[in-house]
Amino acid sequence: MTDGIGARVARKEDKRFITGKGKYTDDIRMENQAYAAFVRSPHASAKVTGIDASAAEAMEGVIAVHTGPELKADGIGDIITGWAITSKDGNPMQCGVWNPMVTEFARYVGDAVAIVVAESQDLARRAAEKVSVSYDELPATVFADHALETDAHQVHENVPGNLIFNWEIGDEEKTDAAMSGAHHVTQIDITNNRLSPNAMEPRSAVAVYDEAEDHYTLYTTSQNPHVARLVLSAFYQVAPEHKLRVIAPDVGGGFGSKIYIYPEEIACLWASMKTGRSVKWTSDRSEAFMTDAHGRDHVTTAKMGFDADGKIVGFHVDTIANIGAYVSLFATATPTYLYGTLWSGTYDIPAIYGTVRAVHTNTVPVDAYRGAGRPEATYMIERMMETAAREMGMDPAELRRRNFVKEFPYQTQVLLQYDSGDYDALLDMAQDAANVSGFAARKAEAAGRGKLRGIGYSTFVEACGLAPSAAAGSLGAGVGLWESAEVRVNPVGTVEVLTGCHSHGQGHETTFAQLVADRFGLPIDSVSIVHGDTDKVQFGMGTYGSRSGPVGMSAVMKALDKVEIKAKQIAAHVLEASEVDIVIEGGEAKVAGTDKTMGWHEVGLAAYTAHNLPEGMEPGLKETSFFDPVNFSFPSGALICEVEVDPDTGVTEIVQFTAADDFGTIINPMIVEGQVHGGITQGIGQALHEGVVYDDSGQLLTGSYMDYQMPRAADVPSYTVSHGCTPSPNNPLGLKGCGEAGAIGAPPAVINAIIDAIGTDNLQMPATPQAVWTALQSAKMPMAAE
Amino acid sequence: MYETKYHKAASVQDAVAALSGASEGAVLAGGQTLLPTMKQHLASPSDLVDVRGIAGMQGVTVGDGTITIGAATRHADVAGNADVKAHIPGLAALAGGIGDPAVRSMGTIGGSVANNDPAADYPAAVLGLGATVVTDRREIAADDFFEGMFSTALDDGEIITAIRFPVPTRAAYAKFPNPASRYAMVGVFVAETGGNVRVAVTGAGEDGVFRHDGMESALASDFSVASAAGATTSQEGVLNDMHASAAYRAHLVNVMAERAVSKAG
Ligand SMILES: Cc1cc2nc3c(=O)[nH]c(=O)nc-3n(C[C@H](O)[C@H](O)[C@H](O)COP(=O)(O)OP(=O)(O)OC[C@H]3O[C@@H](n4cnc5c(N)ncnc54)[C@H](O)[C@@H]3O)c2cc1C
């Protein structure tokens, strides 16, 4: 079966992407289309005392200028968060109110103050400059570790001391006891740098109000159009769900940043109704830096206790998470249930306890970004292992092996139960591929060239396939986390799969089709995947958290099961055989052991002509399924990075990068490798290059690519990627998910390699040349050379 | 972008006339700096006078001990020019290290020098080689031309037509790129011409490109990597920003000087 499960099939969607024929939101042009631009606060913290739009309104071609108070007066609701967190004292979290446009206080640079609608984009932007807003500037709170100080400006009236929640997980008493009895305790103080998502396609929205039908259509850059429609209807009161269609056409990357429903989409829908025009807004790159939800931004102190054999006895974590000015859709889940629940890492840790304090600051909201919480957990644990190994004089790989979880299922001390894995096998595989035994010689050779060579490890486990619904609901989730699929066999035998997932780079049009190809022996060209339109597709939860495989494909498999049963019944009836003797393969239904066959297209035709169906059978061949797994899936991996540092300049070159991952079953190895490559590169970006910088007053200093460095092709080596496989027992295909693995596992491998090279762990991300050079200067006494 | 009027000048006189007739005219060369600034509404010239079509402002001429490069010559053409490569290879290499291929195919030497970005590469070569900036009305020595960040000795409406470089005995440029922008975070051009050593530093100075006197005298007495390493670089007047502290930049000045000296041979 050339197009089936496990085949390295080229991506069907790439023809249109590579030839520039993709259809993105900004490519959509409606009749009667007008353009929106936003007037944005230049201050991180200010009270708006007046808005004078008369000069803008007087410009020819300007249709309307509307402000936050008008939007509120029209009954448009405040932006919500989807996951309620309870503080350790039992109190519910306290979130600042997020009006889609400022009603009184602007709380970050870029906060939308007014929307301008005009005949052209350029005109809208020029008019926006003419809207004169008076501000009373207020002090700003910018940094996570300052937000809780008594002198910090309070960002929201209803959030005392800027503390949104103080969440805990694990057993404090048991952990304290374990730590006090430890033979050795290692402490690390680390930050997880704030990142800007930088999807290649910036956010965009086209809002179309049809007055005659009192109906709205929103074309937008969304990872989850149904969720967008749900919140726009139920919470923002734009229109009831049946009067609102959300379409997410081709979307050029999301990385989490396009999960959320932002102020701009809401304002465009509302402005379309107000003006009677279709309203388009497309973010430019400067707006993207200013307003796309950022990722990460943690400050953490962690302590790990070991016994005399290097076995972990306890782990204690204290994190402050910067949530920004407002609490975005997944912002509360990311630093809690997607972070604290992963603190056991790949290790058997008998006692864990920690707290996460989430704080408001005068910065853009922070939410899930590729990996979402799990990179933060992995970075902390894996830096801990490196530092602990150095302090105890142990080999860092050996320390890991000594503590690996070895038996599955494994119940951690922080809620999760790992279903399957073989961490030793992955580390073996990675060490072999990285030729670790030759490292000493490579290091010596590099020293001869004046370079410091280092090797760094990272082993990780993550929870993917966001689910199950009931468990998520009991922990505060506002939505279910199942997925849906409909499989339609057409009368000619071609197949359409409608999925509630959304592809924005993942290659679903290929991999989902492979499932059908595999099941019925059809070429993938006769299968099409339909997604991204709430009028076409049944409700679904969208794509994030590496869930499309484990959850979305599982729904497809269940629907395929139903189709297969009915198809066999039809074939048995037509071929006058028993249902149990029918096999479907190679595009045919056959009676096993005979030469009686009928083509797959004939099965389809029989279903729809309905001339000769079994007694009582409904015509047609189309089935729907919803899949809600019993547990997360748990991909894992071992990554090894080798770097060379130039001590004169602090420049780090990644000279070798090896990953051995366990994603369970693999549908398309080429696409999986692509996901791993992209993820590792993003992880390298976080480790070496990327970092959002605000100054003390909350001005964004990294507002363009002149100051925010993305990883470039020349910054990374060719990766060596291999796979182990322990199938997940919790879904029909044994899938675990691969979308985030690289971004989760890579940063600590890179940083640990630099630490190994320069002999000090006094280093934070991003390890820019300046940071590494400074660390080298501060390392008065280099670690003993090996 | 605000509305602007576009002129394509056929000659230098043409361009000068168009500029003087405009309320707020600007020379347009490669547009690599000017156009993004206009798109961001940070500049709004009433008129753009495009000088790329002026034949006299294009290309490389070899003179008696000099190389003259027309102001509208693109970076890629300087990088690939056989005469520049033969006589001042360090200059060709510098041009080949500016930005990326798209930028090098559009950006010009005149635009870069007129703009005098404190992180631009060309100013280091112009000052380091002691070149002469030729305009529509006069000649300006490099030492008198660069007057601080984004500021030069050019008068309003004055057009650079060419840059004339003396051919050095040896010269080279070493650049430490800003990790994000790839402009020079520190760039050092060293040149020995007729027994005279000049060292110009770009990317590091609060007032833009500057000559490094201490480094010049160290290299004048001994043109070696060791004396480049030994020269003292003061942190005074050295840029301090989120990408690099003054201490780090000052350190890189020495490292880049060592590398430039080593390349110059
Ligand atoms: C992505 C990117 C990366 C870059 N990287 C680098 C780099 O690494 N190093 C580097 O040095 N530069 C870099 N640059 C800048 C590039 O070198 C530009 O070419 C240069 O800044 C301006 O040259 P231009 O011909 O494009 O001038 P323009 O943008 O057309 O003009 C710039 C200014 O000079 C004036 N001007 C132009 N020509 C003349 C003239 N003949 N006489 C008088 N005034 C004139 C214009 O009026 C304007 O004010 C980069 C630019 C970009 C977009």
PDB file of N, CA, C and O in Angstrom, chain A residues 230-273:
ATOM      1  N   LEU A 230     -17.879  29.669  18.858  1.00  0.00           N
ATOM      2  CA  LEU A 230     -18.514  29.474  20.167  1.00  0.00           C
ATOM      3  C   LEU A 230     -18.307  30.680  21.075  1.00  0.00           C
ATOM      4  O   LEU A 230     -19.249  31.216  21.651  1.00  0.00           O
ATOM      5  N   VAL A 231     -17.053  31.119  21.216  1.00  0.00           N
ATOM      6  CA  VAL A 231     -16.830  32.226  22.166  1.00  0.00           C
ATOM      7  C   VAL A 231     -17.364  33.536  21.614  1.00  0.00           C
ATOM      8  O   VAL A 231     -17.884  34.362  22.372  1.00  0.00           O
ATOM      9  N   LEU A 232     -17.281  33.723  20.291  1.00  0.00           N
ATOM     10  CA  LEU A 232     -17.832  34.955  19.720  1.00  0.00           C
ATOM     11  C   LEU A 232     -19.341  35.027  19.965  1.00  0.00           C
ATOM     12  O   LEU A 232     -19.895  36.108  20.166  1.00  0.00           O
ATOM     13  N   SER A 233     -19.990  33.872  19.961  1.00  0.00           N
ATOM     14  CA  SER A 233     -21.432  33.840  20.183  1.00  0.00           C
ATOM     15  C   SER A 233     -21.774  33.891  21.663  1.00  0.00           C
ATOM     16  O   SER A 233     -22.497  34.769  22.118  1.00  0.00           O
ATOM     17  N   ALA A 234     -21.242  32.918  22.392  1.00  0.00           N
ATOM     18  CA  ALA A 234     -21.693  32.736  23.770  1.00  0.00           C
ATOM     19  C   ALA A 234     -21.176  33.812  24.708  1.00  0.00           C
ATOM     20  O   ALA A 234     -21.855  34.165  25.669  1.00  0.00           O
ATOM     21  N   PHE A 235     -19.991  34.334  24.431  1.00  0.00           N
ATOM     22  CA  PHE A 235     -19.406  35.270  25.400  1.00  0.00           C
ATOM     23  C   PHE A 235     -19.300  36.701  24.882  1.00  0.00           C
ATOM     24  O   PHE A 235     -19.440  37.641  25.643  1.00  0.00           O
ATOM     25  N   TYR A 236     -19.008  36.851  23.601  1.00  0.00           N
ATOM     26  CA  TYR A 236     -18.833  38.214  23.111  1.00  0.00           C
ATOM     27  C   TYR A 236     -20.117  38.752  22.505  1.00  0.00           C
ATOM     28  O   TYR A 236     -20.176  39.910  22.112  1.00  0.00           O
ATOM     29  N   GLN A 237     -21.156  37.889  22.433  1.00  0.00           N
ATOM     30  CA  GLN A 237     -22.507  38.309  22.040  1.00  0.00           C
ATOM     31  C   GLN A 237     -22.531  38.951  20.656  1.00  0.00           C
ATOM     32  O   GLN A 237     -23.317  39.859  20.408  1.00  0.00           O
ATOM     33  N   VAL A 238     -21.643  38.501  19.767  1.00  0.00           N
ATOM     34  CA  VAL A 238     -21.645  39.062  18.415  1.00  0.00           C
ATOM     35  C   VAL A 238     -22.900  38.617  17.681  1.00  0.00           C
ATOM     36  O   VAL A 238     -23.603  39.417  17.072  1.00  0.00           O
ATOM     37  N   ALA A 239     -23.209  37.340  17.741  1.00  0.00           N
ATOM     38  CA  ALA A 239     -24.386  36.773  17.073  1.00  0.00           C
ATOM     39  C   ALA A 239     -24.548  35.357  17.588  1.00  0.00           C
ATOM     40  O   ALA A 239     -23.564  34.736  17.994  1.00  0.00           O
ATOM     41  N   PRO A 240     -25.765  34.812  17.555  1.00  0.00           N
ATOM     42  CA  PRO A 240     -25.915  33.404  17.944  1.00  0.00           C
ATOM     43  C   PRO A 240     -25.164  32.503  16.963  1.00  0.00           C
ATOM     44  O   PRO A 240     -24.909  32.894  15.819  1.00  0.00           O
ATOM     45  N   GLU A 241     -24.825  31.300  17.403  1.00  0.00           N
ATOM     46  CA  GLU A 241     -23.960  30.443  16.582  1.00  0.00           C
ATOM     47  C   GLU A 241     -24.515  30.186  15.182  1.00  0.00           C
ATOM     48  O   GLU A 241     -23.759  30.135  14.222  1.00  0.00           O
ATOM     49  N   HIS A 242     -25.830  30.012  15.060  1.00  0.00           N
ATOM     50  CA  HIS A 242     -26.376  29.703  13.732  1.00  0.00           C
ATOM     51  C   HIS A 242     -26.418  30.940  12.837  1.00  0.00           C
ATOM     52  O   HIS A 242     -26.732  30.846  11.668  1.00  0.00           O
ATOM     53  N   LYS A 243     -26.099  32.088  13.387  1.00  0.00           N
ATOM     54  CA  LYS A 243     -26.058  33.316  12.587  1.00  0.00           C
ATOM     55  C   LYS A 243     -24.615  33.775  12.370  1.00  0.00           C
ATOM     56  O   LYS A 243     -24.361  34.915  12.018  1.00  0.00           O
ATOM     57  N   LEU A 244     -23.687  32.896  12.658  1.00  0.00           N
ATOM     58  CA  LEU A 244     -22.271  33.261  12.533  1.00  0.00           C
ATOM     59  C   LEU A 244     -21.508  32.094  11.918  1.00  0.00           C
ATOM     60  O   LEU A 244     -21.549  30.975  12.438  1.00  0.00           O
ATOM     61  N   ARG A 245     -20.864  32.370  10.808  1.00  0.00           N
ATOM     62  CA  ARG A 245     -20.044  31.345  10.157  1.00  0.00           C
ATOM     63  C   ARG A 245     -18.588  31.781  10.268  1.00  0.00           C
ATOM     64  O   ARG A 245     -18.263  32.921   9.923  1.00  0.00           O
ATOM     65  N   VAL A 246     -17.743  30.887  10.743  1.00  0.00           N
ATOM     66  CA  VAL A 246     -16.321  31.214  10.829  1.00  0.00           C
ATOM     67  C   VAL A 246     -15.560  30.314   9.865  1.00  0.00           C
ATOM     68  O   VAL A 246     -15.720  29.092   9.888  1.00  0.00           O
ATOM     69  N   ILE A 247     -14.763  30.937   9.033  1.00  0.00           N
ATOM     70  CA  ILE A 247     -13.974  30.196   8.056  1.00  0.00           C
ATOM     71  C   ILE A 247     -12.504  30.510   8.273  1.00  0.00           C
ATOM     72  O   ILE A 247     -12.106  31.674   8.273  1.00  0.00           O
ATOM     73  N   ALA A 248     -11.741  29.484   8.495  1.00  0.00           N
ATOM     74  CA  ALA A 248     -10.284  29.649   8.571  1.00  0.00           C
ATOM     75  C   ALA A 248      -9.717  28.986   7.327  1.00  0.00           C
ATOM     76  O   ALA A 248      -9.578  27.772   7.274  1.00  0.00           O
ATOM     77  N   PRO A 249      -9.409  29.758   6.287  1.00  0.00           N
ATOM     78  CA  PRO A 249      -8.904  29.154   5.048  1.00  0.00           C
ATOM     79  C   PRO A 249      -7.452  28.730   5.245  1.00  0.00           C
ATOM     80  O   PRO A 249      -7.075  28.341   6.350  1.00  0.00           O
ATOM     81  N   ASP A 250      -6.628  28.785   4.234  1.00  0.00           N
ATOM     82  CA  ASP A 250      -5.224  28.453   4.469  1.00  0.00           C
ATOM     83  C   ASP A 250      -4.670  29.385   5.536  1.00  0.00           C
ATOM     84  O   ASP A 250      -4.917  30.601   5.511  1.00  0.00           O
ATOM     85  N   VAL A 251      -3.970  28.810   6.461  1.00  0.00           N
ATOM     86  CA  VAL A 251      -3.400  29.590   7.562  1.00  0.00           C
ATOM     87  C   VAL A 251      -1.905  29.301   7.602  1.00  0.00           C
ATOM     88  O   VAL A 251      -1.491  28.144   7.648  1.00  0.00           O
ATOM     89  N   GLY A 252      -1.124  30.358   7.575  1.00  0.00           N
ATOM     90  CA  GLY A 252       0.326  30.216   7.475  1.00  0.00           C
ATOM     91  C   GLY A 252       1.014  30.150   8.811  1.00  0.00           C
ATOM     92  O   GLY A 252       1.738  31.055   9.193  1.00  0.00           O
ATOM     93  N   GLY A 253       0.791  29.084   9.535  1.00  0.00           N
ATOM     94  CA  GLY A 253       1.468  28.893  10.820  1.00  0.00           C
ATOM     95  C   GLY A 253       0.685  29.508  11.957  1.00  0.00           C
ATOM     96  O   GLY A 253      -0.003  30.515  11.795  1.00  0.00           O
ATOM     97  N   GLY A 254       0.770  28.865  13.109  1.00  0.00           N
ATOM     98  CA  GLY A 254       0.051  29.369  14.275  1.00  0.00           C
ATOM     99  C   GLY A 254       0.910  29.295  15.525  1.00  0.00           C
ATOM    100  O   GLY A 254       1.090  30.271  16.227  1.00  0.00           O
ATOM    101  N   PHE A 255       1.435  28.089  15.806  1.00  0.00           N
ATOM    102  CA  PHE A 255       2.271  27.860  16.990  1.00  0.00           C
ATOM    103  C   PHE A 255       1.527  28.218  18.274  1.00  0.00           C
ATOM    104  O   PHE A 255       2.148  28.567  19.276  1.00  0.00           O
ATOM    105  N   GLY A 256       0.219  28.188  18.235  1.00  0.00           N
ATOM    106  CA  GLY A 256      -0.586  28.548  19.403  1.00  0.00           C
ATOM    107  C   GLY A 256      -1.178  29.926  19.295  1.00  0.00           C
ATOM    108  O   GLY A 256      -2.285  30.183  19.771  1.00  0.00           O
ATOM    109  N   SER A 257      -0.468  30.822  18.629  1.00  0.00           N
ATOM    110  CA  SER A 257      -0.898  32.226  18.663  1.00  0.00           C
ATOM    111  C   SER A 257      -2.213  32.467  17.943  1.00  0.00           C
ATOM    112  O   SER A 257      -2.831  33.504  18.125  1.00  0.00           O
ATOM    113  N   LYS A 258      -2.659  31.496  17.151  1.00  0.00           N
ATOM    114  CA  LYS A 258      -3.926  31.678  16.434  1.00  0.00           C
ATOM    115  C   LYS A 258      -5.042  30.819  17.022  1.00  0.00           C
ATOM    116  O   LYS A 258      -6.060  30.584  16.385  1.00  0.00           O
ATOM    117  N   ILE A 259      -4.828  30.334  18.251  1.00  0.00           N
ATOM    118  CA  ILE A 259      -5.916  29.659  18.972  1.00  0.00           C
ATOM    119  C   ILE A 259      -6.907  30.709  19.458  1.00  0.00           C
ATOM    120  O   ILE A 259      -8.111  30.506  19.448  1.00  0.00           O
ATOM    121  N   TYR A 260      -6.395  31.818  19.897  1.00  0.00           N
ATOM    122  CA  TYR A 260      -7.175  32.772  20.680  1.00  0.00           C
ATOM    123  C   TYR A 260      -8.016  33.674  19.801  1.00  0.00           C
ATOM    124  O   TYR A 260      -7.705  33.903  18.652  1.00  0.00           O
ATOM    125  N   ILE A 261      -9.055  34.217  20.404  1.00  0.00           N
ATOM    126  CA  ILE A 261      -9.893  35.169  19.701  1.00  0.00           C
ATOM    127  C   ILE A 261      -9.462  36.533  20.222  1.00  0.00           C
ATOM    128  O   ILE A 261      -9.549  36.838  21.411  1.00  0.00           O
ATOM    129  N   TYR A 262      -8.948  37.321  19.331  1.00  0.00           N
ATOM    130  CA  TYR A 262      -8.337  38.592  19.709  1.00  0.00           C
ATOM    131  C   TYR A 262      -9.335  39.741  19.561  1.00  0.00           C
ATOM    132  O   TYR A 262     -10.359  39.613  18.875  1.00  0.00           O
ATOM    133  N   PRO A 263      -9.007  40.882  20.139  1.00  0.00           N
ATOM    134  CA  PRO A 263      -9.883  42.047  20.024  1.00  0.00           C
ATOM    135  C   PRO A 263     -10.194  42.423  18.572  1.00  0.00           C
ATOM    136  O   PRO A 263     -11.314  42.825  18.273  1.00  0.00           O
ATOM    137  N   GLU A 264      -9.216  42.265  17.674  1.00  0.00           N
ATOM    138  CA  GLU A 264      -9.406  42.766  16.313  1.00  0.00           C
ATOM    139  C   GLU A 264     -10.540  42.051  15.590  1.00  0.00           C
ATOM    140  O   GLU A 264     -11.307  42.677  14.862  1.00  0.00           O
ATOM    141  N   GLU A 265     -10.636  40.721  15.746  1.00  0.00           N
ATOM    142  CA  GLU A 265     -11.705  39.990  15.060  1.00  0.00           C
ATOM    143  C   GLU A 265     -13.070  40.454  15.571  1.00  0.00           C
ATOM    144  O   GLU A 265     -14.015  40.617  14.813  1.00  0.00           O
ATOM    145  N   ILE A 266     -13.151  40.619  16.878  1.00  0.00           N
ATOM    146  CA  ILE A 266     -14.421  41.037  17.485  1.00  0.00           C
ATOM    147  C   ILE A 266     -14.795  42.417  16.959  1.00  0.00           C
ATOM    148  O   ILE A 266     -15.924  42.662  16.532  1.00  0.00           O
ATOM    149  N   ALA A 267     -13.830  43.319  16.973  1.00  0.00           N
ATOM    150  CA  ALA A 267     -14.099  44.698  16.544  1.00  0.00           C
ATOM    151  C   ALA A 267     -14.471  44.749  15.070  1.00  0.00           C
ATOM    152  O   ALA A 267     -15.338  45.527  14.665  1.00  0.00           O
ATOM    153  N   CYS A 268     -13.838  43.906  14.240  1.00  0.00           N
ATOM    154  CA  CYS A 268     -14.165  43.917  12.806  1.00  0.00           C
ATOM    155  C   CYS A 268     -15.598  43.433  12.577  1.00  0.00           C
ATOM    156  O   CYS A 268     -16.326  44.004  11.761  1.00  0.00           O
ATOM    157  N   LEU A 269     -16.012  42.371  13.278  1.00  0.00           N
ATOM    158  CA  LEU A 269     -17.386  41.879  13.130  1.00  0.00           C
ATOM    159  C   LEU A 269     -18.382  42.971  13.515  1.00  0.00           C
ATOM    160  O   LEU A 269     -19.354  43.242  12.811  1.00  0.00           O
ATOM    161  N   TRP A 270     -18.095  43.593  14.623  1.00  0.00           N
ATOM    162  CA  TRP A 270     -18.988  44.641  15.123  1.00  0.00           C
ATOM    163  C   TRP A 270     -19.001  45.840  14.164  1.00  0.00           C
ATOM    164  O   TRP A 270     -20.059  46.372  13.823  1.00  0.00           O
ATOM    165  N   ALA A 271     -17.817  46.197  13.665  1.00  0.00           N
ATOM    166  CA  ALA A 271     -17.730  47.344  12.755  1.00  0.00           C
ATOM    167  C   ALA A 271     -18.429  47.045  11.439  1.00  0.00           C
ATOM    168  O   ALA A 271     -18.995  47.941  10.801  1.00  0.00           O
ATOM    169  N   SER A 272     -18.436  45.778  11.028  1.00  0.00           N
ATOM    170  CA  SER A 272     -19.125  45.410   9.795  1.00  0.00           C
ATOM    171  C   SER A 272     -20.624  45.645   9.957  1.00  0.00           C
ATOM    172  O   SER A 272     -21.287  46.158   9.054  1.00  0.00           O
ATOM    173  N   MET A 273     -21.142  45.288  11.108  1.00  0.00           N
ATOM    174  CA  MET A 273     -22.562  45.534  11.382  1.00  0.00           C
ATOM    175  C   MET A 273     -22.826  47.044  11.456  1.00  0.00           C
ATOM    176  O   MET A 273     -23.785  47.549  10.865  1.00  0.00           O
TER     177      MET A 273
END
